[in-house]
C-alpha positions as protocol buffer text, in pm:
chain_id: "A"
residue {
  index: 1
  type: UNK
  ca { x: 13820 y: 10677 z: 10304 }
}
residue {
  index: 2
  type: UNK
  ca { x: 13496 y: 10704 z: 10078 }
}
residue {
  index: 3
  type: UNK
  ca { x: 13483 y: 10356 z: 10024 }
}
residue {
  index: 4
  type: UNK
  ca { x: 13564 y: 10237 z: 10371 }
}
residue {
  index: 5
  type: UNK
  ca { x: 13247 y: 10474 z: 10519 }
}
residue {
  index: 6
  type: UNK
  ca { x: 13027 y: 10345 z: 10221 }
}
residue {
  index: 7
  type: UNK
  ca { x: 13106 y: 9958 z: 10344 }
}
residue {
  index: 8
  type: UNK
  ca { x: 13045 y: 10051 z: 10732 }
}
residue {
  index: 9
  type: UNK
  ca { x: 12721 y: 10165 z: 10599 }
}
residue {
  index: 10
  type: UNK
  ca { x: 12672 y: 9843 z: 10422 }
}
residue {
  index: 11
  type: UNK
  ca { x: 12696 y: 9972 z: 10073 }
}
residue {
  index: 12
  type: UNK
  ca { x: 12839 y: 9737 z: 9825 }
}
residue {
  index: 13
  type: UNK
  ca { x: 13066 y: 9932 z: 9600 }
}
residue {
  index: 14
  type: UNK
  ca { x: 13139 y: 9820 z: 9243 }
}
residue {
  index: 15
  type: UNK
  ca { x: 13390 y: 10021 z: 8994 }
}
residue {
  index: 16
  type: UNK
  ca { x: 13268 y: 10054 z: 8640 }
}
residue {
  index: 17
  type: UNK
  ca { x: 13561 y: 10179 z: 8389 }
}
residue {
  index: 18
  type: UNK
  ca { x: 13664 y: 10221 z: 8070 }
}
residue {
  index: 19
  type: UNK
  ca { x: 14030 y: 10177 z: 8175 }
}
residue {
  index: 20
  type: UNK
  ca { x: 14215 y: 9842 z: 8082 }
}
residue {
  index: 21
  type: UNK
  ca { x: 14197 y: 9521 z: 8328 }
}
residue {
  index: 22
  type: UNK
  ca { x: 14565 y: 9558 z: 8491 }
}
residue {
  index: 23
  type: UNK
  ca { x: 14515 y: 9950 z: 8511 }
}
residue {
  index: 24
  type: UNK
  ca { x: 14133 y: 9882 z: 8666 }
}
residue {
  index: 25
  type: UNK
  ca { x: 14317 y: 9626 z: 8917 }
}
residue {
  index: 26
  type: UNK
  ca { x: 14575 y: 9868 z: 9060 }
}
residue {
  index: 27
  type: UNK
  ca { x: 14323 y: 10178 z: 9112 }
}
residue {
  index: 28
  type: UNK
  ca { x: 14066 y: 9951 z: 9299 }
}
residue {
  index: 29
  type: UNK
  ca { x: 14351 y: 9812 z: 9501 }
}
residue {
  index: 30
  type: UNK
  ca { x: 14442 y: 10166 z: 9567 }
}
residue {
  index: 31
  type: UNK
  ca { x: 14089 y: 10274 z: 9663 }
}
residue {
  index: 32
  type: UNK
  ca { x: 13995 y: 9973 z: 9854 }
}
residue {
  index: 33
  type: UNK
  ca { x: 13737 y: 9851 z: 9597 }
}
residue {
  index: 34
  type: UNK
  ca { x: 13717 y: 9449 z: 9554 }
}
residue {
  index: 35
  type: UNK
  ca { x: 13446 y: 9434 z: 9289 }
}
residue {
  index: 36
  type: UNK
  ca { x: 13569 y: 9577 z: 8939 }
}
residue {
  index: 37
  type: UNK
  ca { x: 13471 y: 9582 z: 8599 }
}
residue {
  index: 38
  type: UNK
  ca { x: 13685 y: 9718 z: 8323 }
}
residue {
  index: 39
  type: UNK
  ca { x: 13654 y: 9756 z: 7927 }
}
residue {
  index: 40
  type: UNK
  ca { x: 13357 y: 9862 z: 7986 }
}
residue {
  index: 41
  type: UNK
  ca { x: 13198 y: 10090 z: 7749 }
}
residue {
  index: 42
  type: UNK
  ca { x: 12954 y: 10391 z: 7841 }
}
residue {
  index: 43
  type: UNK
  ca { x: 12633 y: 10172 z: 7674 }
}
residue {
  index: 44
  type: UNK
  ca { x: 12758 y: 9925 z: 7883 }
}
residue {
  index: 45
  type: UNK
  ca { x: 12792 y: 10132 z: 8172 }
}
residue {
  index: 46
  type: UNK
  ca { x: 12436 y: 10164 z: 8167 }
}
residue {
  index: 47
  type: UNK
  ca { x: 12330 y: 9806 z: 8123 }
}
residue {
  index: 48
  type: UNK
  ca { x: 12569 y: 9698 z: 8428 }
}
residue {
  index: 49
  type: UNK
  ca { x: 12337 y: 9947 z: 8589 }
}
residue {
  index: 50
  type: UNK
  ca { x: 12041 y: 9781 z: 8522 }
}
residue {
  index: 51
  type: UNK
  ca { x: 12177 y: 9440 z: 8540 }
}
residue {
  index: 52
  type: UNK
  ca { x: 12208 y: 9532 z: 8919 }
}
residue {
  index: 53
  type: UNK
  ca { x: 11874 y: 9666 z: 8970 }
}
residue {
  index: 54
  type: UNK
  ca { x: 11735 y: 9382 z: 8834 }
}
residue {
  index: 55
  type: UNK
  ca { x: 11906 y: 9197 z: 9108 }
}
residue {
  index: 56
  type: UNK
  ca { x: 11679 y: 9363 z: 9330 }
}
residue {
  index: 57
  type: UNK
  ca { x: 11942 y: 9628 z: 9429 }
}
residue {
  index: 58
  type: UNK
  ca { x: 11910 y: 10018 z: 9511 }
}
residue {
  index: 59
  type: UNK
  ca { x: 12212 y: 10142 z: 9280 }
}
residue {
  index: 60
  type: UNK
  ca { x: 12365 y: 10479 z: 9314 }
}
residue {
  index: 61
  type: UNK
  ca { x: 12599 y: 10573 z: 9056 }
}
residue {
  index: 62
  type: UNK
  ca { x: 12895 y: 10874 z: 9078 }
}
residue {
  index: 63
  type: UNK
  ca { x: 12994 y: 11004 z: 8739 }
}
residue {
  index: 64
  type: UNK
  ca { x: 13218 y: 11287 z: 8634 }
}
residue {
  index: 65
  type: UNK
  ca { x: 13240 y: 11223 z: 8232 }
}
residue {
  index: 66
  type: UNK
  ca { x: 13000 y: 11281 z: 7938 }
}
residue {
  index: 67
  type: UNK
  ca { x: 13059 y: 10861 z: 7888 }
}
residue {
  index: 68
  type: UNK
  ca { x: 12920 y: 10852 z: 8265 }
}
residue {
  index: 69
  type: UNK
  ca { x: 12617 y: 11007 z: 8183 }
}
residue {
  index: 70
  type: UNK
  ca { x: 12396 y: 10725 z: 8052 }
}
residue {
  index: 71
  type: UNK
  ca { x: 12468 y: 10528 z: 8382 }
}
residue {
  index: 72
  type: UNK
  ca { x: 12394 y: 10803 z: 8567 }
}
residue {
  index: 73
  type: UNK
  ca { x: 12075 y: 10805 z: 8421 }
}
residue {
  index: 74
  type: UNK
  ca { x: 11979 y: 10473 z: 8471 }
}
residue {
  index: 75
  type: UNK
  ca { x: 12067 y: 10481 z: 8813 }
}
residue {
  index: 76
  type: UNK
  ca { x: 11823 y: 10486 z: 9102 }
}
residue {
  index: 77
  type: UNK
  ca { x: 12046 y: 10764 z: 9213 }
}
residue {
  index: 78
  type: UNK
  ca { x: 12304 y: 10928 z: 9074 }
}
residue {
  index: 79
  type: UNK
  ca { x: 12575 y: 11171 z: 9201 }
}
residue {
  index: 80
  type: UNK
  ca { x: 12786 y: 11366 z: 8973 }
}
residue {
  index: 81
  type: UNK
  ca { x: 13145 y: 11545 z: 9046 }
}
residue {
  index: 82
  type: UNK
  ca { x: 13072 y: 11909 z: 9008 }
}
residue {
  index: 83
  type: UNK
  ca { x: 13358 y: 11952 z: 8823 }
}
residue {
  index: 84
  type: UNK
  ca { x: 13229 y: 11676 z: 8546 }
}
residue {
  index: 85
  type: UNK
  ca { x: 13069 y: 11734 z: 8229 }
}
residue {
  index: 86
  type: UNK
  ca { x: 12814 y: 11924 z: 8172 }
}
residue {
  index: 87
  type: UNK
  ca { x: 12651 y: 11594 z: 8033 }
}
residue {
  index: 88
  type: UNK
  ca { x: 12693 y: 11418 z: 8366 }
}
residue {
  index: 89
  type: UNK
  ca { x: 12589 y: 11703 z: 8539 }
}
residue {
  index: 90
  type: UNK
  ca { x: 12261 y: 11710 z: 8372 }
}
residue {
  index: 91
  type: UNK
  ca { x: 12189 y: 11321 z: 8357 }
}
residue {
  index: 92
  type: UNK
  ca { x: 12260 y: 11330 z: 8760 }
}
residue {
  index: 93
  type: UNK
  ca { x: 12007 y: 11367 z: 9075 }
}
residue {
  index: 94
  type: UNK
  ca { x: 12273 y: 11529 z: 9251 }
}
residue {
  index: 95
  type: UNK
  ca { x: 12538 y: 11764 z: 9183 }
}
residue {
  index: 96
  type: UNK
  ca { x: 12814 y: 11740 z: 9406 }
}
residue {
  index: 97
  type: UNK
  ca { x: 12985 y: 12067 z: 9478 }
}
residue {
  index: 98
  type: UNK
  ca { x: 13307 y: 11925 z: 9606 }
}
residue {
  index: 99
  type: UNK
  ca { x: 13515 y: 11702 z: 9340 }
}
residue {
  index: 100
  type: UNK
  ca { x: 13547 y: 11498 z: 9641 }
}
residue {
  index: 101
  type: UNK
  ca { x: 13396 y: 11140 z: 9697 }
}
residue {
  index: 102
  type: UNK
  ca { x: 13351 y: 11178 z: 10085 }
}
residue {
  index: 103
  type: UNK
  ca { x: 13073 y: 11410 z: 9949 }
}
residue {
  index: 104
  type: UNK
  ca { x: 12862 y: 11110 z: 9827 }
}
residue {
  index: 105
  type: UNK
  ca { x: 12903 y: 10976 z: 10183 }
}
residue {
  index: 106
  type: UNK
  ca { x: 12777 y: 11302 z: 10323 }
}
residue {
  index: 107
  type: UNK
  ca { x: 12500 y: 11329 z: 10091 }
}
residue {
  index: 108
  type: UNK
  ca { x: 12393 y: 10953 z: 10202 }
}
residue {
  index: 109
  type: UNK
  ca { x: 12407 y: 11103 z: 10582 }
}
residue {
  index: 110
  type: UNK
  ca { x: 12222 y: 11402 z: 10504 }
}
residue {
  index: 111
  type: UNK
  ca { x: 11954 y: 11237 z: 10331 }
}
residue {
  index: 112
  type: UNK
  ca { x: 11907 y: 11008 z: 10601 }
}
residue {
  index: 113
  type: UNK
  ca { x: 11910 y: 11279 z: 10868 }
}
residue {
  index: 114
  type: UNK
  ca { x: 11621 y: 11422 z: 10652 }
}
residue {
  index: 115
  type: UNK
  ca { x: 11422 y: 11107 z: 10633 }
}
residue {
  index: 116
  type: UNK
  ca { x: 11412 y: 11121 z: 11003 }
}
residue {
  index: 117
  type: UNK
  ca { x: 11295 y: 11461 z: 11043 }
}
residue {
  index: 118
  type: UNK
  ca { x: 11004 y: 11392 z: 10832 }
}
residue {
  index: 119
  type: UNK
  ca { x: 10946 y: 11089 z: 11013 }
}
residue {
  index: 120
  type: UNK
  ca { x: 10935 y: 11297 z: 11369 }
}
residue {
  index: 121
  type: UNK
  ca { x: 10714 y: 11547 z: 11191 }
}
residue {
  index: 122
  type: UNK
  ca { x: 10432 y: 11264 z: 11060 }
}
residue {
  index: 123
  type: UNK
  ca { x: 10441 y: 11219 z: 11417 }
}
residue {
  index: 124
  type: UNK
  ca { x: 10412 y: 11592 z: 11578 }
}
residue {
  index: 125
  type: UNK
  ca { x: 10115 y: 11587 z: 11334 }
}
residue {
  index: 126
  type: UNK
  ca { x: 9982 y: 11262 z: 11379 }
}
residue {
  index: 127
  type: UNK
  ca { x: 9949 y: 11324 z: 11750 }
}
residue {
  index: 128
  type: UNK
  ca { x: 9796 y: 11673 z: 11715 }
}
residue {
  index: 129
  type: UNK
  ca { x: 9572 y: 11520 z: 11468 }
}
residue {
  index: 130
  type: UNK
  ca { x: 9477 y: 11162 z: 11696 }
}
residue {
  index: 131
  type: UNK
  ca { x: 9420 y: 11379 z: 12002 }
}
residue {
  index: 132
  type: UNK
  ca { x: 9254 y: 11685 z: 11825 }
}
residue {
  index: 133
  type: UNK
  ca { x: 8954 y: 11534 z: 11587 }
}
residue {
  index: 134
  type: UNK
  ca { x: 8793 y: 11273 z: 11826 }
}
residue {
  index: 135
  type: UNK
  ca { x: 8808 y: 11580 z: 12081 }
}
residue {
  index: 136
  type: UNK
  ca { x: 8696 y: 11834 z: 11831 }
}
residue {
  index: 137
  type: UNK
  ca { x: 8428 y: 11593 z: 11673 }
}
residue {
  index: 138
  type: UNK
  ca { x: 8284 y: 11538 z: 12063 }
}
residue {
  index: 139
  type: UNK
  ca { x: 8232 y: 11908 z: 12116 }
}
residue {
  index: 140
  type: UNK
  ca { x: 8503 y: 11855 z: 12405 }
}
residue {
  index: 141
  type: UNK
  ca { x: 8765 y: 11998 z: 12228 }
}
residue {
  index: 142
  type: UNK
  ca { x: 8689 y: 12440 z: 12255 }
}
residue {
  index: 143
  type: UNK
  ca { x: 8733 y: 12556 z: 11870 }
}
residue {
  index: 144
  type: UNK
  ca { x: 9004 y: 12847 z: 11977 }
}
residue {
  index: 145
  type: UNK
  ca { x: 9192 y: 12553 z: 12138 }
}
residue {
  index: 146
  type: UNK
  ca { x: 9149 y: 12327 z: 11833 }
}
residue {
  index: 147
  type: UNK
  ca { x: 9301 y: 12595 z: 11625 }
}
residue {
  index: 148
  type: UNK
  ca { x: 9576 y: 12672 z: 11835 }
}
residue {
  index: 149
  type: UNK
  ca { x: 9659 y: 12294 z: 11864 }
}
residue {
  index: 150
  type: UNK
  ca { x: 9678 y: 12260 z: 11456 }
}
residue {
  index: 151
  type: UNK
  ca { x: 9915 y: 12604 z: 11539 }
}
residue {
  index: 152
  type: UNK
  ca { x: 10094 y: 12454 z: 11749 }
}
residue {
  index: 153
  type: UNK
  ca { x: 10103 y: 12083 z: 11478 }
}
residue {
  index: 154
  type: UNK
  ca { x: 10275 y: 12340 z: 11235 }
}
residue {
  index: 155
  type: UNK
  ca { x: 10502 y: 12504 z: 11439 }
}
residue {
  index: 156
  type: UNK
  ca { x: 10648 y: 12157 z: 11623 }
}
residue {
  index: 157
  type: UNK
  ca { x: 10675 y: 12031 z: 11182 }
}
residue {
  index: 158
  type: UNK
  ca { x: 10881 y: 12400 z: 11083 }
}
residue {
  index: 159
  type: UNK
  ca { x: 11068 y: 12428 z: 11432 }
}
residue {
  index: 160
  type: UNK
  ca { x: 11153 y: 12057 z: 11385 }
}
residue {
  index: 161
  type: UNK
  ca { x: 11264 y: 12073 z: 11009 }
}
residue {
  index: 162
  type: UNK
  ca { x: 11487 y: 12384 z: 11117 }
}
residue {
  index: 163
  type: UNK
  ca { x: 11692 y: 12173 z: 11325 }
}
residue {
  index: 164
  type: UNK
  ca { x: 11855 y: 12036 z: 11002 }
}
residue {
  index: 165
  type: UNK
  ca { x: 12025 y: 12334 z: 10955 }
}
residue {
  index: 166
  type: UNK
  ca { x: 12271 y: 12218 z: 11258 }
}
residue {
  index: 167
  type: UNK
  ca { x: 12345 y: 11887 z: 11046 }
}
residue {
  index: 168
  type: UNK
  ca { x: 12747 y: 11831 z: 10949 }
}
residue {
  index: 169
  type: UNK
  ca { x: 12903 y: 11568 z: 10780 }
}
residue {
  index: 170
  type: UNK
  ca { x: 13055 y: 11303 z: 11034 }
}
residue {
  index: 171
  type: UNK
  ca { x: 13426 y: 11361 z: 10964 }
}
residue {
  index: 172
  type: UNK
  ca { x: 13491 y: 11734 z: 10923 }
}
residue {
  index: 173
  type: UNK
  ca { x: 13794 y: 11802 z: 10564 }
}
residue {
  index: 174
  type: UNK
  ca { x: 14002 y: 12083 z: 10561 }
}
residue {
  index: 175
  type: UNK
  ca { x: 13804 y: 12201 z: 10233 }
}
């Protein structure tokens, strides 16, 4: 289920592993993953990591082991399983709380809800600030009004933010 919401956002999703070829083919099969790479040690880990950001790509990388952690590291982003080691869980962005991939897609979601809501807040206080200066710099704009207008800019930015507290993850888990 991770996998398939990660693709029908467009995410390519690669699986690096330790694991041996035919034991690598069977658990991507399993999980819906076409692009593989096994044998591959946790130095290596890392420079597949890079290889891909040198490609020009944003790479995001989930860990749960201490041989993890050095890709996680070199990641743009990198999500460990809270459960992991404490190595992974220190060489991570993100700490997932939940040993539960869908959690990666949720924390994609809820990042991009956020980006929104500071892009609706530049505005609030754009607009406050576009109509309010010219006005204010004219002597047309009374300085109690002014004041309560920048107020007002704040208020619209906090009330705004607060509305992320009604976010939830797109398909609700029994967890």
């Amino acid at each position: 289920e991770a996998v398939r919401r990660l693709r029908a956002r467009g995410i390519r999703v690669v699986m690096l592993t330790g694991d041996n070829a035919a034991t690598a083919a069977a658990i991507a099969a399993e999980a819906g993953i076409s692009e593989f790479r096994a044998g591959i040690l946790p130095g290596d880990k890392a420079a597949v990591v890079a290889e891909l950001k040198a490609g020009g790509t944003l790479v995001a990388m989930v860990g749960d082991g201490i041989n993890d952690a050095p890709a996680l590291a070199a990641a743009d982003v990198s999500f460990a399983i809270g459960a992991g080691s404490d190595a992974a869980i220190e060489a991570a962005d993100l700490t997932l709380i939940r040993s539960d991939l869908l959690s990666v897609v949720d924390a994609i979601d809820l990042s991009g809800a956020t980006l929104g809501k500071i892009r609706q807040n530049l505005f609030f206080a754009f607009i406050y600030n576009v109509l309010g200066i010219p006005l204010a710099a004219l002597g047309l704009l009374n300085p109690v009004v002014a004041g309560a207008a920048m107020a007002m800019s704040s208020v619209s930015v906090v009330s705004n933010s607060l509305l992320l507290k009604r976010w939830r993850p797109a398909v609700q888990r029994g967890h």
